Amino acid sequence: MWENRIRYLNENFARISRRDRVFLNNPVIATGLGLAPLIIAATSGRNALMLSAAVLMLLTPTRVLAGVVSRWVRFRALVYTLTSAVVYIGVYFAMKATFGVQISYLGLYLPLLVTEPIILKRYERATPERWTTSLRKGLLTTAGFVLVILLVGMLREVLAVGTVFGAKVTGAPVLPIATLPSGGFVVVALLCAGWRGAVNYVKKWVNMEAKKYQ
Amino acid sequence: MSEMMSSVSMFFLYAIAAVFAQNAAFSRALGVSRLVKLVDDSAADSAVFCLCLTLVQLLSAPLAYAANRWLPAGLGWAAAVRPLVLVLCSAAALGLVVLAASALRLPAAGRIAQTLPMATFNCAVLGCMLVTTTQSFTLAQTMGFALGSGLGYTLALLVVLEAQRKLRNRQVPGTFRGLPVNLLYIGILALAIYAFTGHAAAY
């Protein structure tokens, strides 16, 4: 059973990693999508949670609706962006009802999600996708982005203030610069490097395990 | 006369601020996803991209200024529909650039048409319009900031491209090559700008 699973993983690793949007081919780590809100606005767990909620409500509906509309309309970039901006109207009111005035902490990075490459990236491909594919890929991409943004938000809060969602973790701030844009770039860079190292380790481990059974 | 001089000085002041102290990429991370992609992709035409981005920003800025005056800030729905209005402004600017490129019969018209959607519908353009509209800039300030943002983005791209020779060095650990080392480099530049200005850009 285990042997078959390892063999299957080793033989199909490239295909599996291409489809996996959460760990092996995370959109943020692998292609650097969605960096603007991640670097500037995700300075705390609360901000990261609000951004996650917004992306959750915006990404998949935009992808599905724009995917359907772009079957008939030729100018795909405009279709995707306008769809995103229209969906954002609902998202804004939902965010306001859920988080109240706290959404002002996100500043221009909440409306900026409308043109975030993680939401609009699909328009660059000429082939249209079925709505079921859009739904599946949209949900997977959202899961990958939410995982990274929550990690970055909590990590930066711990480093800069010593708390996670307001709860005290360390005695004193370790790296106050983590809330600044420069700190955001550095934290995301280190997270990317660590994540890619972990993916390479998994790949190597699967390969080594498969060799044992040959 | 003095009012005109004041507007001209405002234009240049905001343009210079947008190039250096309020650089779109280094201080607000606007368009960074596209920037790291352009840097990694050797086939990408960065010059045409930056030209298109600057033109679209410059043309969409006055449209956004006019549209913002039409959107009353006191109403609850203004913040919700603002991105839609601004996207329509940038789409109109895209149309103007396409018309100008085809009317002038530019040799690079094909490449411009190919690059324009990417240069129009991105965070750098919408971010610039959001900054100018939410911070209630005057028309001169808006135009200066839009021009400076485009030039600032071009400068950021040039600076990161210039460093590629060293960032692709074999001594850079494997897991850091590509995106992580580019982000580290941009982070160090952002820190230098922060040290120069003494404060983070408002968002």
CSV table of C-alpha atoms in Angstrom, one decimal, chain A residues 28-36 39-41 43 47 75 77-78 81-82 85-86 88-89 92-93 96 104-109 111-117 120-121 123-124 177 180-183 185-186 188-190 192-194 196-197 200, chain B residues 25-34 36-37 76-77 79-81 83-84 87-88 91 94 117-124 126-128 130-131 134-135 174-181 183-184 186-188 190-192 194 200-203:
chain,number,residue,atom,x,y,z
A,28,VAL,CA,2.4,33.3,-3.8
A,29,ILE,CA,5.5,31.2,-3.2
A,30,ALA,CA,5.9,29.8,-6.7
A,31,THR,CA,4.9,32.7,-8.9
A,32,GLY,CA,4.8,35.7,-6.6
A,33,LEU,CA,1.1,36.6,-7.0
A,34,GLY,CA,-0.7,38.7,-4.5
A,35,LEU,CA,2.4,40.4,-3.1
A,36,ALA,CA,1.1,43.9,-2.6
A,39,ILE,CA,3.8,43.0,2.0
A,40,ILE,CA,2.0,46.2,3.1
A,41,ALA,CA,-1.3,45.4,4.7
A,43,THR,CA,1.0,43.4,9.3
A,47,ASN,CA,-5.5,42.4,9.0
A,75,PHE,CA,-11.5,41.4,-24.5
A,77,ALA,CA,-8.6,41.5,-19.5
A,78,LEU,CA,-11.5,44.0,-19.3
A,81,THR,CA,-11.3,43.3,-14.2
A,82,LEU,CA,-14.8,44.6,-14.6
A,85,ALA,CA,-14.9,45.4,-9.6
A,86,VAL,CA,-18.6,44.5,-9.7
A,88,TYR,CA,-16.1,43.9,-5.1
A,89,ILE,CA,-19.2,46.1,-4.5
A,92,TYR,CA,-17.2,45.7,0.4
A,93,PHE,CA,-20.7,45.7,2.0
A,96,LYS,CA,-18.3,46.4,6.3
A,104,SER,CA,-10.1,51.0,7.2
A,105,TYR,CA,-6.9,49.4,8.6
A,106,LEU,CA,-6.5,47.8,5.2
A,107,GLY,CA,-6.5,51.3,3.5
A,108,LEU,CA,-6.3,51.1,-0.3
A,109,TYR,CA,-5.3,47.4,-0.2
A,111,PRO,CA,-10.1,48.0,-3.2
A,112,LEU,CA,-6.7,47.2,-4.7
A,113,LEU,CA,-7.7,43.5,-4.6
A,114,VAL,CA,-9.8,44.2,-7.7
A,115,THR,CA,-6.7,44.2,-9.9
A,116,GLU,CA,-4.6,41.8,-7.8
A,117,PRO,CA,-2.8,39.4,-10.2
A,120,LEU,CA,-7.0,38.4,-12.6
A,121,LYS,CA,-4.1,36.1,-13.7
A,123,TYR,CA,-7.2,36.3,-18.4
A,124,GLU,CA,-3.6,35.9,-19.7
A,177,ILE,CA,10.8,46.7,11.5
A,180,LEU,CA,7.2,48.3,7.7
A,181,PRO,CA,7.2,47.6,3.9
A,182,SER,CA,10.9,46.7,4.0
A,183,GLY,CA,10.2,44.2,6.8
A,185,PHE,CA,9.6,42.2,1.8
A,186,VAL,CA,12.2,40.5,4.0
A,188,VAL,CA,8.0,37.2,2.7
A,189,ALA,CA,11.4,36.5,1.1
A,190,LEU,CA,12.5,34.4,4.0
A,192,CYS,CA,9.4,31.9,0.3
A,193,ALA,CA,12.9,30.5,0.7
A,194,GLY,CA,11.9,28.3,3.6
A,196,ARG,CA,10.7,26.3,-1.4
A,197,GLY,CA,13.3,24.4,0.7
A,200,ASN,CA,12.5,20.5,-2.5
B,25,ALA,CA,7.1,49.6,-5.9
B,26,PHE,CA,9.4,50.3,-2.9
B,27,SER,CA,7.1,52.2,-0.5
B,28,ARG,CA,3.7,50.7,-1.4
B,29,ALA,CA,4.6,47.4,-3.1
B,30,LEU,CA,2.3,48.4,-6.0
B,31,GLY,CA,2.9,46.3,-9.1
B,32,VAL,CA,5.6,44.2,-7.3
B,33,SER,CA,4.1,40.9,-8.5
B,34,ARG,CA,4.4,42.1,-12.1
B,36,VAL,CA,9.3,40.3,-10.2
B,37,LYS,CA,7.7,38.5,-13.1
B,76,GLY,CA,-21.8,54.9,1.9
B,77,TRP,CA,-21.6,53.4,-1.6
B,79,ALA,CA,-16.1,53.5,-1.5
B,80,ALA,CA,-17.8,50.4,-2.9
B,81,VAL,CA,-18.1,51.7,-6.5
B,83,PRO,CA,-12.7,50.7,-7.9
B,84,LEU,CA,-15.3,50.1,-10.7
B,87,VAL,CA,-11.2,50.6,-13.7
B,88,LEU,CA,-13.5,52.3,-16.3
B,91,ALA,CA,-10.0,51.2,-19.6
B,94,LEU,CA,-6.2,52.1,-22.7
B,117,PRO,CA,-3.9,45.0,-21.0
B,118,MET,CA,-1.2,43.9,-18.5
B,119,ALA,CA,0.0,47.5,-18.1
B,120,THR,CA,-3.5,48.8,-17.6
B,121,PHE,CA,-5.2,46.4,-15.3
B,122,ASN,CA,-2.6,46.1,-12.5
B,123,CYS,CA,-2.1,47.3,-9.0
B,124,ALA,CA,0.3,50.1,-10.0
B,126,LEU,CA,-5.3,51.4,-9.8
B,127,GLY,CA,-3.1,52.1,-6.7
B,128,CYS,CA,-2.0,55.4,-8.1
B,130,LEU,CA,-6.7,55.3,-5.4
B,131,VAL,CA,-4.0,57.4,-3.7
B,134,THR,CA,-8.7,59.1,-1.6
B,135,GLN,CA,-6.2,61.8,-0.5
B,174,GLY,CA,19.4,27.4,-4.3
B,175,THR,CA,16.2,28.1,-2.3
B,176,PHE,CA,16.9,31.8,-2.4
B,177,ARG,CA,17.3,32.1,-6.2
B,178,GLY,CA,14.6,33.8,-8.2
B,179,LEU,CA,11.7,35.3,-6.2
B,180,PRO,CA,13.1,35.3,-2.6
B,181,VAL,CA,16.4,37.0,-3.4
B,183,LEU,CA,12.2,40.3,-2.7
B,184,LEU,CA,15.2,40.6,-0.2
B,186,ILE,CA,13.7,45.1,-3.0
B,187,GLY,CA,13.3,45.0,0.8
B,188,ILE,CA,16.8,46.4,1.4
B,190,ALA,CA,12.7,49.9,0.6
B,191,LEU,CA,14.6,50.2,3.9
B,192,ALA,CA,17.0,52.7,2.3
B,194,TYR,CA,12.5,54.6,4.5
B,200,ALA,CA,6.4,55.0,5.8
B,201,ALA,CA,4.0,56.1,2.9
B,202,ALA,CA,0.4,56.4,4.0
B,203,TYR,CA,-2.1,53.9,2.7
